[in-house]
Each structure stands twice: as structure tokens, then as C-alpha cells.
């Protein structure tokens, strides 16, 4: 349950008492104990980059090696592994994405799925020469877009975004038009946590005859997503961040039902074939979302996320989001009190409705502060320029952890005697 610090001496500071009260009132507090390492003194602020494993995942992996792999061997492909990218995709669609079955697959890395979907999007709009994207999207998204533009002779229409925000509806409206093939953007900005207006930007892209490709890497499992209701065309995202899938767990790709039969992705391998074991001449894509697959799916690496999906399904995304908002709001409250007086600025939205699951705090000395924090077992990450990024994975982070971490930041920034 709650981790009490300082309470034993009866002399906890006001801040410790407040964190303790928040943990006490947190209906999801008990879930934290289900994660490996939760009882250690480590302060983990990087669950948005690599989530902690669930303890049950160790059992799942053991059973998998012993029985499913070791026992079933090659028979496992017929028995369940061939379908697993779609089965786990449907689970993910149901629990986190607001996607009806048959539109999500789990495969490859986010970078690779992004490439396949961006190529498919521009192929579906052959007379339109532009990809709209923003200057502060995650590097791999920008690099992949540059590669696709080079390969297909397209023009990149860059929107210069405020690094403390992200792509706004007004900015998108000012550039999207009859030349736009596709708008590529992140739902939650990796630097600021700004939540883009996905339904709004999607609607304006559609009015202009363009498609949208949303990157959900920093929202899936943290901020509710409604891909079907929002009329999104294509989406991708990571599963090792808020879905705790482990290092290198595969990405997911979403293709709206209405686009499936024409979706023409460039890596047409045997696993996306309508009949992989016919092994015939020429490639006939599967009629469904399986066509997004290329080669043998990473069955082993898609096991851990199933435990997190089961947990998120039990808790429900609205409750996960409520805890996430509670944690980021508390981090901002502490920053206002302890860090802004030391010259730190907030580079994330103050309005919780516009903020995802992390908070970025900027100070010219943050690079050295983050290095010192790691030595003290406080693990956030650093993003240029001067950004301390605090990722607060809702189910595995306590309010007291937030307090301990931010008090360390303040101690490191305070001028010495
Ligand atoms: C983390 C992240 C990625 C990572 O892509 P990989 O192929 O898994 O390395 C891509 N896009 C965004 C927006 C991310 O936050």
C-alpha cells in the first residue's frame, strides 16, 4: 500500500505528510506493489521510456519457455502464434485504443511500422505532394518522413512548434490543404506532454481530402484514445513505455477498417500474404490488417505487454488517466513550490486536459543535475535544451516517489553554503 517515509519518527515534513495523504487517498495505490522493484528505494521517473515489469510477467515468461515454446515447438505456430499479432492487437484496441477488432496488429518496431504506414498513406493520395509534420516530433518520426519524402519525391511541410507545447489545431489549419497527402503528428508530445487535438486535426485533414497518421507512443496506456470515434485513418505506437512490454517489445499499427482493402504497404513479406503457406509466386496481401505484417512476428517479445493490458483492462483507462493527472498535477504543485524559485521553468501545459503523463522542467544546469540524480537513485531523463523529463507511470508510481524525487532536484539546484 502506501510507502510511509519519515512518519515513523513522527516528524515528517509538511510535504511528506501531504504526499502520504495523497497516497492514502489513491484508489490505485495498491497496484504499485505488483511491479518488480516497487519496494526498493529507487525513485523511478522513466516509466514513460521503459515501464517496470509486472511480477507476474516473470511467471508468464517461464511458462512460455517451458510449455508453449519448449512443449509445443513448431506446432505453436499453427496452434496460436500465427494469430497472436492480431489477437494481442485486438486486446490493445479494446483496452487502450478505442478500436474495434480487426484493425490493430502488433509487430516490428514503431519506426518500421511508421515507415510502412507513411508509405501506404502517400500511396493512397498519389496526386498530393506534401507531408505535413512538426519540427518537434520525436526524431525517428522526422527521419522516417524525410526518408519517405526522398524516396517518393515529396515535399515536407514543416510546422514550427513551441517545444513547451506541440502541434496546435490552428497551426495545422494554416498548412493543411489540397496539396496535403497526410498529416503525421504525435498525440502526446514526447518533450512537453502536450496533448494534440486528435479529433479536431483529423477532421480538418479529412475536409482537405488528406489522411492522418498519429503516433500514440506517449499516450497509449496513459491517456485515453478513441481511434474509431475520432475517425483516425492510421496510427502507430510503442508498447515498452506505458504498456510495460519490456526493452524492444514490438510496436502496434492501426489501420481503419475502411482503408484496409487498399492499404498498400511497401514491405510485402510472406507473413502479410493472404495465404503464407501457399508459398506461391507473387504477393497477394491478406484482405485484413494482417497485410501490415512483413516477416515472422516477435512472439516472445509480445508476451509481457499482455500482463499490463490485463491490468489496465481491470483498472480501466479512465481511472488510469485520473491517477496520471493526479501525479502530474502534484509534480507541478511541488515544482511551483520548490523549483520555480530556483529558476526552473515549466515546459509542459499547466492545464491538465492538455497534458499527458509526464512533466518537463527546464533549467540551464539540468544536464548535470540529471547526472547527479542518477547517482542518487533518482531516475528521470534529460532532453535538450535543459529539460528534466519526469515520466509518471500511473500504476507504478506513488505520490511519495514524486515528492522524494523533486526534493532531490531542489537540493541539487540550491546554491551551496
Ligand atoms: C519512443 C518513441 C518512438 C520509438 O520508436 P522505436 O522504433 O521503438 O525506437 C517513436 N515515436 C515516438 C513518438 C516515441 O515517443
Short mmCIF file of C-alpha atoms and ligand atoms in Angstrom, two decimals:
data_model
loop_
_atom_site.label_atom_id
_atom_site.label_comp_id
_atom_site.label_asym_id
_atom_site.label_seq_id
_atom_site.Cartn_x
_atom_site.Cartn_y
_atom_site.Cartn_z
CA UNK A 1 0.00 0.00 0.00
CA UNK A 2 1.36 3.42 0.79
CA UNK A 3 5.04 3.91 1.43
CA UNK A 4 5.44 5.92 4.55
CA UNK A 5 8.63 7.91 4.84
CA UNK A 6 9.56 9.85 7.88
CA UNK A 7 6.26 9.04 9.53
CA UNK A 8 7.92 6.64 11.97
CA UNK A 9 9.74 9.46 13.71
CA UNK A 10 6.55 11.50 13.90
CA UNK A 11 8.45 14.40 12.33
CA UNK A 12 7.55 14.17 8.67
CA UNK A 13 7.75 17.46 6.87
CA UNK A 14 4.59 19.11 5.56
CA UNK A 15 5.44 17.87 2.08
CA UNK A 16 5.90 14.27 3.25
CA UNK A 17 2.60 14.41 5.10
CA UNK A 18 0.86 15.74 2.01
CA UNK A 19 2.36 13.00 -0.21
CA UNK A 20 1.39 10.41 2.34
CA UNK A 21 -2.19 11.70 2.38
CA UNK A 22 -2.34 11.61 -1.43
CA UNK A 23 -1.09 8.01 -1.46
CA UNK A 24 -3.55 7.13 1.26
CA UNK A 25 -6.46 8.51 -0.78
CA UNK A 26 -5.28 6.98 -4.06
CA UNK A 27 -7.70 4.19 -5.04
CA UNK A 28 -5.00 2.65 -7.28
CA UNK A 29 -2.15 2.80 -4.73
CA UNK A 30 -2.14 -0.95 -4.06
CA UNK A 31 -1.36 -1.80 -7.70
CA UNK A 32 2.13 -0.40 -7.31
CA UNK A 33 3.20 -3.48 -5.32
CA UNK A 34 2.54 -5.66 -8.35
CA UNK A 35 5.58 -4.23 -10.16
CA UNK A 36 9.09 -5.63 -9.80
CA UNK A 37 11.30 -3.33 -7.75
CA UNK A 38 8.45 -1.19 -6.39
CA UNK A 39 9.56 -1.76 -2.80
CA UNK A 40 13.14 -0.56 -3.42
CA UNK A 41 14.16 2.98 -2.53
CA UNK A 42 14.69 3.86 -6.20
CA UNK A 43 12.70 6.83 -7.47
CA UNK A 44 11.69 5.93 -11.00
CA UNK A 45 10.68 8.79 -13.29
CA UNK A 46 11.22 6.96 -16.58
CA UNK A 47 8.21 4.68 -16.84
CA UNK A 48 7.34 6.68 -19.96
CA UNK A 49 10.53 5.42 -21.61
CA UNK A 50 10.72 1.90 -20.20
CA UNK A 51 7.98 0.75 -17.85
CA UNK A 52 8.72 -1.52 -14.89
CA UNK A 53 7.90 -5.20 -15.37
CA UNK A 54 4.93 -6.71 -13.59
CA UNK A 55 5.91 -9.51 -11.21
CA UNK A 56 3.51 -11.92 -12.96
CA UNK A 57 5.46 -11.42 -16.18
CA UNK A 58 8.34 -13.49 -14.80
CA UNK A 59 5.90 -16.40 -14.38
CA UNK A 60 4.41 -15.86 -17.80
CA UNK A 61 7.83 -15.98 -19.42
CA UNK A 62 8.77 -19.13 -17.51
CA UNK A 63 5.56 -20.87 -18.55
CA UNK A 64 6.06 -19.74 -22.11
CA UNK A 65 9.56 -21.20 -22.35
CA UNK A 66 8.60 -24.40 -20.58
CA UNK A 67 5.26 -25.21 -22.16
CA UNK A 68 4.38 -23.09 -25.18
CA UNK A 69 7.83 -22.99 -26.74
CA UNK A 70 9.54 -25.99 -25.16
CA UNK A 71 6.45 -28.21 -25.23
CA UNK A 72 4.70 -27.25 -28.42
CA UNK A 73 7.74 -26.31 -30.53
CA UNK A 74 6.89 -25.71 -34.20
CA UNK A 75 3.27 -26.71 -33.57
CA UNK A 76 2.90 -23.43 -31.65
CA UNK A 77 2.67 -21.53 -34.94
CA UNK A 78 -0.46 -23.36 -36.04
CA UNK A 79 -1.91 -23.51 -32.57
CA UNK A 80 -1.65 -19.81 -31.74
CA UNK A 81 1.39 -17.82 -32.75
CA UNK A 82 0.27 -17.05 -36.29
CA UNK A 83 -2.79 -15.31 -34.89
CA UNK A 84 -1.06 -13.68 -31.93
CA UNK A 85 -0.19 -10.34 -33.63
CA UNK A 86 -3.91 -9.92 -34.32
CA UNK A 87 -5.12 -11.33 -31.01
CA UNK A 88 -2.89 -9.02 -28.97
CA UNK A 89 -3.72 -6.21 -31.41
CA UNK A 90 -7.43 -6.67 -30.72
CA UNK A 91 -6.80 -6.68 -26.94
CA UNK A 92 -4.82 -3.47 -27.26
CA UNK A 93 -7.53 -1.97 -29.47
CA UNK A 94 -10.22 -2.80 -26.94
CA UNK A 95 -8.40 -1.80 -23.75
CA UNK A 96 -6.42 1.27 -24.82
CA UNK A 97 -7.20 2.46 -28.34
CA UNK A 98 -10.97 2.56 -28.78
CA UNK A 99 -10.54 0.35 -31.84
CA UNK A 100 -12.95 -2.39 -32.85
CA UNK A 101 -11.39 -5.80 -33.65
CA UNK A 102 -9.57 -6.42 -36.90
CA UNK A 103 -7.75 -3.08 -37.19
CA UNK A 104 -4.64 -3.43 -35.00
CA UNK A 105 -1.53 -5.62 -35.34
CA UNK A 106 1.49 -5.95 -33.09
CA UNK A 107 4.77 -6.19 -34.99
CA UNK A 108 8.17 -4.69 -35.77
CA UNK A 109 9.37 -1.50 -34.07
CA UNK A 110 7.48 1.79 -34.08
CA UNK A 111 9.99 3.15 -36.60
CA UNK A 112 9.31 0.31 -39.04
CA UNK A 113 5.51 0.37 -38.68
CA UNK A 114 5.63 4.16 -39.09
CA UNK A 115 7.57 3.75 -42.32
CA UNK A 116 5.12 1.17 -43.66
CA UNK A 117 2.07 3.28 -42.80
CA UNK A 118 3.51 6.56 -44.03
CA UNK A 119 4.41 4.96 -47.35
CA UNK A 120 0.92 3.43 -47.54
CA UNK A 121 -0.66 6.83 -46.78
CA UNK A 122 1.20 8.70 -49.50
CA UNK A 123 0.49 5.86 -51.94
CA UNK A 124 -3.22 6.32 -51.20
CA UNK A 125 -3.02 10.04 -52.13
CA UNK A 126 -0.87 9.86 -55.29
CA UNK A 127 -1.66 13.36 -56.62
CA UNK A 128 -0.77 15.16 -53.44
CA UNK A 129 2.86 16.25 -52.99
CA UNK A 130 3.12 17.13 -49.28
CA UNK A 131 3.53 15.51 -45.87
CA UNK A 132 2.63 17.87 -43.01
CA UNK A 133 4.63 17.38 -39.79
CA UNK A 134 6.06 19.42 -36.94
CA UNK A 135 9.65 20.29 -36.09
CA UNK A 136 9.42 18.94 -32.56
CA UNK A 137 8.07 15.48 -33.29
CA UNK A 138 10.16 12.56 -31.99
CA UNK A 139 13.36 12.19 -34.07
CA UNK A 140 12.52 8.83 -35.62
CA UNK A 141 9.21 10.22 -36.92
CA UNK A 142 11.03 13.12 -38.59
CA UNK A 143 13.76 10.88 -40.01
CA UNK A 144 11.28 8.38 -41.43
CA UNK A 145 9.28 11.21 -43.00
CA UNK A 146 12.48 12.58 -44.56
CA UNK A 147 13.26 9.13 -45.98
CA UNK A 148 9.74 8.68 -47.39
CA UNK A 149 9.83 12.17 -48.92
CA UNK A 150 13.19 11.40 -50.54
CA UNK A 151 12.04 8.04 -51.79
CA UNK A 152 8.70 9.25 -53.19
CA UNK A 153 9.74 12.72 -54.37
CA UNK A 154 7.51 14.52 -51.88
CA UNK A 155 7.81 17.80 -50.05
CA UNK A 156 7.84 18.06 -46.25
CA UNK A 157 5.70 20.89 -44.93
CA UNK A 158 7.21 21.63 -41.51
CA UNK A 159 5.23 23.37 -38.79
CA UNK A 160 7.46 25.13 -36.27
CA UNK A 161 6.05 24.18 -32.86
CA UNK A 162 6.66 25.64 -29.43
CA UNK A 163 8.72 22.97 -27.58
CA UNK A 164 6.63 23.63 -24.44
CA UNK A 165 3.52 22.76 -26.46
CA UNK A 166 3.11 20.80 -29.71
CA UNK A 167 1.13 20.89 -32.94
CA UNK A 168 -1.98 23.02 -32.38
CA UNK A 169 -5.25 22.91 -34.30
CA UNK A 170 -4.65 26.48 -35.55
CA UNK A 171 -1.18 25.60 -36.84
CA UNK A 172 -2.48 22.51 -38.59
CA UNK A 173 -5.33 24.53 -40.13
CA UNK A 174 -2.84 27.04 -41.53
CA UNK A 175 -0.90 24.47 -43.56
CA UNK A 176 -3.25 21.58 -44.41
CA UNK A 177 -4.85 21.94 -47.85
CA UNK A 178 -5.31 20.40 -51.29
CA UNK A 179 -1.58 19.60 -51.55
CA UNK A 180 -1.55 17.58 -48.30
CA UNK A 181 -1.34 13.81 -48.64
CA UNK A 182 -1.01 13.06 -44.93
CA UNK A 183 -0.57 14.78 -41.58
CA UNK A 184 1.93 12.99 -39.31
CA UNK A 185 1.92 14.01 -35.64
CA UNK A 186 2.11 12.74 -32.06
CA UNK A 187 -0.95 12.54 -29.82
CA UNK A 188 1.18 13.39 -26.77
CA UNK A 189 4.39 15.32 -27.49
CA UNK A 190 7.44 13.43 -26.22
CA UNK A 191 9.09 16.57 -24.87
CA UNK A 192 6.28 18.68 -23.37
CA UNK A 193 3.48 16.07 -22.97
CA UNK A 194 1.15 18.47 -24.85
CA UNK A 195 -1.99 16.60 -25.91
CA UNK A 196 -2.85 17.35 -29.52
CA UNK A 197 -6.46 17.77 -30.60
CA UNK A 198 -6.62 14.46 -32.47
CA UNK A 199 -10.31 14.62 -33.46
CA UNK A 200 -10.02 18.28 -34.50
CA UNK A 201 -6.87 17.89 -36.60
CA UNK A 202 -8.20 14.66 -38.09
CA UNK A 203 -11.44 16.38 -39.12
CA UNK A 204 -9.66 19.27 -40.77
CA UNK A 205 -7.30 16.91 -42.63
CA UNK A 206 -10.32 14.97 -43.90
CA UNK A 207 -12.06 18.17 -45.01
CA UNK A 208 -8.99 18.87 -47.13
CA UNK A 209 -9.04 15.31 -48.51
CA UNK A 210 -5.88 14.27 -46.61
CA UNK A 211 -5.17 11.33 -44.31
CA UNK A 212 -3.80 11.38 -40.75
CA UNK A 213 -1.14 9.19 -39.16
CA UNK A 214 -1.00 9.60 -35.38
CA UNK A 215 1.91 8.42 -33.24
CA UNK A 216 0.50 7.26 -29.90
CA UNK A 217 3.80 6.23 -28.28
CA UNK A 218 3.39 8.62 -25.34
CA UNK A 219 -0.36 8.29 -24.91
CA UNK A 220 -1.17 4.58 -25.17
CA UNK A 221 -1.76 3.25 -21.66
CA UNK A 222 -1.68 6.73 -20.14
CA UNK A 223 -4.17 8.98 -21.97
CA UNK A 224 -7.45 7.52 -23.30
CA UNK A 225 -7.56 7.12 -27.08
CA UNK A 226 -10.68 6.67 -29.24
CA UNK A 227 -9.36 5.90 -32.70
CA UNK A 228 -12.66 4.72 -34.19
CA UNK A 229 -14.74 7.53 -32.69
CA UNK A 230 -12.15 10.13 -33.71
CA UNK A 231 -12.24 8.83 -37.29
CA UNK A 232 -8.45 8.35 -37.38
CA UNK A 233 -7.05 6.72 -40.52
CA UNK A 234 -3.73 5.28 -39.34
CA UNK A 235 -1.84 5.11 -36.05
CA UNK A 236 1.30 3.61 -34.52
CA UNK A 237 2.80 3.39 -31.06
CA UNK A 238 5.24 1.76 -28.67
CA UNK A 239 4.45 -0.91 -26.10
CA UNK A 240 7.57 -0.69 -23.91
CA UNK A 241 6.58 2.70 -22.46
CA UNK A 242 3.26 2.83 -20.57
CA UNK A 243 2.41 -0.73 -21.61
CA UNK A 244 5.41 -2.21 -19.79
CA UNK A 245 6.23 -4.63 -22.63
CA UNK A 246 9.97 -4.67 -21.85
CA UNK A 247 13.01 -3.47 -23.81
CA UNK A 248 12.35 -3.80 -27.53
CA UNK A 249 8.78 -5.09 -27.23
CA UNK A 250 7.06 -4.74 -30.61
CA UNK A 251 5.05 -1.76 -31.82
CA UNK A 252 1.43 -1.69 -32.90
CA UNK A 253 -0.14 -0.37 -36.07
CA UNK A 254 -3.78 0.63 -36.58
CA UNK A 255 -5.50 0.83 -39.94
CA UNK A 256 -9.15 1.96 -40.00
CA UNK A 257 -11.40 -0.72 -41.45
CA UNK A 258 -12.38 1.49 -44.39
CA UNK A 259 -8.75 1.66 -45.60
CA UNK A 260 -7.81 -1.98 -45.19
CA UNK A 261 -8.52 -3.29 -48.64
CA UNK A 262 -6.47 -0.57 -50.42
CA UNK A 263 -3.66 -0.29 -47.86
CA UNK A 264 -0.51 -0.79 -49.88
CA UNK A 265 2.47 -1.07 -47.54
CA UNK A 266 5.95 -1.40 -49.01
CA UNK A 267 7.45 -4.33 -47.07
CA UNK A 268 5.28 -7.05 -48.57
CA UNK A 269 6.63 -10.16 -46.90
CA UNK A 270 5.20 -13.63 -46.59
CA UNK A 271 3.57 -13.04 -43.20
CA UNK A 272 1.28 -10.38 -44.71
CA UNK A 273 0.26 -12.68 -47.55
CA UNK A 274 -3.33 -13.90 -47.79
CA UNK A 275 -2.03 -17.47 -47.60
CA UNK A 276 1.53 -17.51 -46.21
CA UNK A 277 2.00 -21.26 -46.58
CA UNK A 278 0.85 -21.42 -50.20
CA UNK A 279 4.36 -20.09 -50.89
CA UNK A 280 3.24 -19.24 -54.40
CA UNK A 281 4.51 -16.72 -56.94
CA UNK A 282 3.64 -13.06 -56.44
CA UNK A 283 2.31 -11.33 -53.34
CA UNK A 284 -1.42 -11.29 -52.63
CA UNK A 285 -1.95 -9.22 -49.50
CA UNK A 286 -4.22 -10.54 -46.79
CA UNK A 287 -7.61 -8.78 -47.03
CA UNK A 288 -7.44 -7.76 -43.36
CA UNK A 289 -4.98 -6.00 -41.08
CA UNK A 290 -2.58 -8.95 -41.33
CA UNK A 291 -1.38 -7.29 -44.55
CA UNK A 292 0.56 -4.88 -42.37
CA UNK A 293 2.83 -7.73 -41.25
CA UNK A 294 6.05 -8.43 -43.15
CA UNK A 295 8.14 -11.18 -41.57
CA UNK A 296 7.87 -13.56 -38.61
CA UNK A 297 6.26 -11.71 -35.70
CA UNK A 298 8.17 -11.36 -32.38
CA UNK A 299 6.01 -13.77 -30.39
CA UNK A 300 8.34 -13.93 -27.39
CA UNK A 301 8.58 -10.15 -27.11
CA UNK A 302 4.82 -9.68 -27.20
CA UNK A 303 4.23 -11.71 -24.02
CA UNK A 304 4.94 -9.15 -21.25
CA UNK A 305 2.56 -6.48 -22.55
CA UNK A 306 -0.31 -8.93 -22.20
CA UNK A 307 0.02 -8.74 -18.41
CA UNK A 308 -0.11 -4.95 -18.47
CA UNK A 309 -3.06 -4.99 -20.86
CA UNK A 310 -4.89 -7.31 -18.47
CA UNK A 311 -4.14 -4.97 -15.57
CA UNK A 312 -5.19 -1.84 -17.48
CA UNK A 313 -8.36 -3.65 -18.55
CA UNK A 314 -9.15 -4.44 -14.91
CA UNK A 315 -8.46 -0.88 -13.72
CA UNK A 316 -9.94 0.88 -16.76
CA UNK A 317 -8.34 3.72 -18.74
CA UNK A 318 -10.47 6.46 -17.08
CA UNK A 319 -9.05 5.51 -13.65
CA UNK A 320 -5.51 5.26 -15.08
CA UNK A 321 -5.89 8.73 -16.57
CA UNK A 322 -7.27 10.13 -13.30
CA UNK A 323 -4.20 8.86 -11.43
CA UNK A 324 -1.93 10.20 -14.15
CA UNK A 325 -3.49 13.66 -13.87
CA UNK A 326 -3.16 13.45 -10.08
CA UNK A 327 0.56 12.63 -10.32
CA UNK A 328 1.45 15.28 -12.91
CA UNK A 329 -0.62 17.92 -11.06
CA UNK A 330 1.22 17.08 -7.85
CA UNK A 331 4.59 17.28 -9.64
CA UNK A 332 3.66 20.76 -10.88
CA UNK A 333 2.49 21.80 -7.42
CA UNK A 334 5.87 20.74 -5.98
CA UNK A 335 7.76 22.38 -8.83
CA UNK A 336 5.93 25.67 -8.18
CA UNK A 337 6.83 25.49 -4.53
CA UNK A 338 10.39 24.13 -4.63
CA UNK A 339 11.85 24.63 -8.09
CA UNK A 340 10.43 27.73 -9.77
CA UNK A 341 12.00 29.91 -7.03
CA UNK A 342 15.36 28.35 -8.08
CA UNK A 343 14.97 29.49 -11.69
CA UNK A 344 13.30 26.38 -13.13
CA UNK A 345 10.57 26.85 -15.73
CA UNK A 346 7.72 24.52 -16.57
CA UNK A 347 7.84 23.33 -20.20
CA UNK A 348 4.59 21.34 -20.10
CA UNK A 349 0.99 22.57 -20.20
CA UNK A 350 -0.47 23.71 -16.86
CA UNK A 351 -3.95 22.73 -17.96
CA UNK A 352 -4.31 19.03 -17.08
CA UNK A 353 -6.66 18.48 -20.03
CA UNK A 354 -3.80 19.48 -22.37
CA UNK A 355 -1.14 17.44 -20.56
CA UNK A 356 -0.21 13.77 -20.94
CA UNK A 357 1.62 11.60 -18.42
CA UNK A 358 4.91 13.44 -17.97
CA UNK A 359 6.20 16.86 -16.97
CA UNK A 360 9.25 18.67 -18.29
CA UNK A 361 11.14 21.17 -16.15
CA UNK A 362 13.83 23.35 -17.67
CA UNK A 363 16.93 24.88 -16.10
CA UNK A 364 20.34 25.64 -17.67
CA UNK A 365 22.04 23.24 -15.22
CA UNK A 366 19.63 20.35 -15.74
CA UNK A 367 22.09 18.13 -17.61
CA UNK A 368 24.45 17.93 -14.63
CA UNK A 369 21.51 17.75 -12.22
CA UNK A 370 20.14 14.68 -14.01
CA UNK A 371 23.59 13.01 -13.93
CA UNK A 372 23.75 13.65 -10.15
CA UNK A 373 20.18 12.37 -9.67
CA UNK A 374 21.04 9.05 -11.34
CA UNK A 375 23.89 8.63 -8.81
CA UNK A 376 21.34 9.16 -6.03
CA UNK A 377 18.97 6.52 -7.44
CA UNK A 378 16.53 9.08 -8.80
CA UNK A 379 15.98 8.17 -12.45
CA UNK A 380 14.37 10.78 -14.73
CA UNK A 381 15.70 11.56 -18.18
CA UNK A 382 17.24 14.56 -19.80
CA UNK A 383 16.13 16.15 -23.04
CA UNK A 384 17.90 19.11 -24.60
CA UNK A 385 17.71 22.02 -24.11
CA UNK A 386 17.93 21.85 -20.32
CA UNK A 387 14.88 19.63 -19.88
CA UNK A 388 14.37 17.32 -16.91
CA UNK A 389 11.63 14.95 -18.01
CA UNK A 390 9.63 13.30 -15.27
CA UNK A 391 7.63 10.36 -16.54
CA UNK A 392 4.98 9.22 -14.07
CA UNK A 393 3.71 5.80 -15.00
CA UNK A 394 0.29 5.86 -13.31
CA UNK A 395 0.08 2.35 -11.86
CA UNK A 396 3.70 2.01 -10.73
CA UNK A 397 4.40 5.47 -9.29
CA UNK A 398 3.45 6.80 -5.85
CA UNK A 399 2.94 10.40 -4.80
CA UNK A 400 5.71 9.98 -2.27
CA UNK A 401 8.07 8.98 -5.05
CA UNK A 402 7.25 12.27 -6.79
CA UNK A 403 7.98 14.18 -3.62
CA UNK A 404 11.29 12.42 -2.92
CA UNK A 405 12.50 12.93 -6.47
CA UNK A 406 11.61 16.60 -6.71
CA UNK A 407 13.10 17.34 -3.28
CA UNK A 408 16.38 15.86 -4.58
CA UNK A 409 16.20 18.12 -7.64
CA UNK A 410 15.71 21.14 -5.37
CA UNK A 411 18.62 20.07 -3.16
CA UNK A 412 20.89 19.83 -6.20
CA UNK A 413 19.85 23.22 -7.59
CA UNK A 414 20.05 25.13 -4.33
CA UNK A 415 23.19 27.24 -4.10
CA UNK A 416 25.79 25.68 -1.79
CA UNK A 417 26.73 27.23 1.54
C1 LIG B 1 9.55 6.25 -28.15
C2 LIG B 1 9.05 6.76 -29.46
C3 LIG B 1 9.38 6.11 -30.65
C4 LIG B 1 10.34 4.94 -30.63
O1 LIG B 1 10.42 4.23 -31.81
P1 LIG B 1 11.20 2.83 -31.83
O2 LIG B 1 11.12 2.38 -33.21
O3 LIG B 1 10.53 1.95 -30.83
O4 LIG B 1 12.60 3.11 -31.37
C5 LIG B 1 8.82 6.58 -31.82
N1 LIG B 1 8.00 7.67 -31.84
C6 LIG B 1 7.67 8.32 -30.70
C7 LIG B 1 6.75 9.50 -30.74
C8 LIG B 1 8.20 7.89 -29.48
O5 LIG B 1 7.90 8.54 -28.36
#
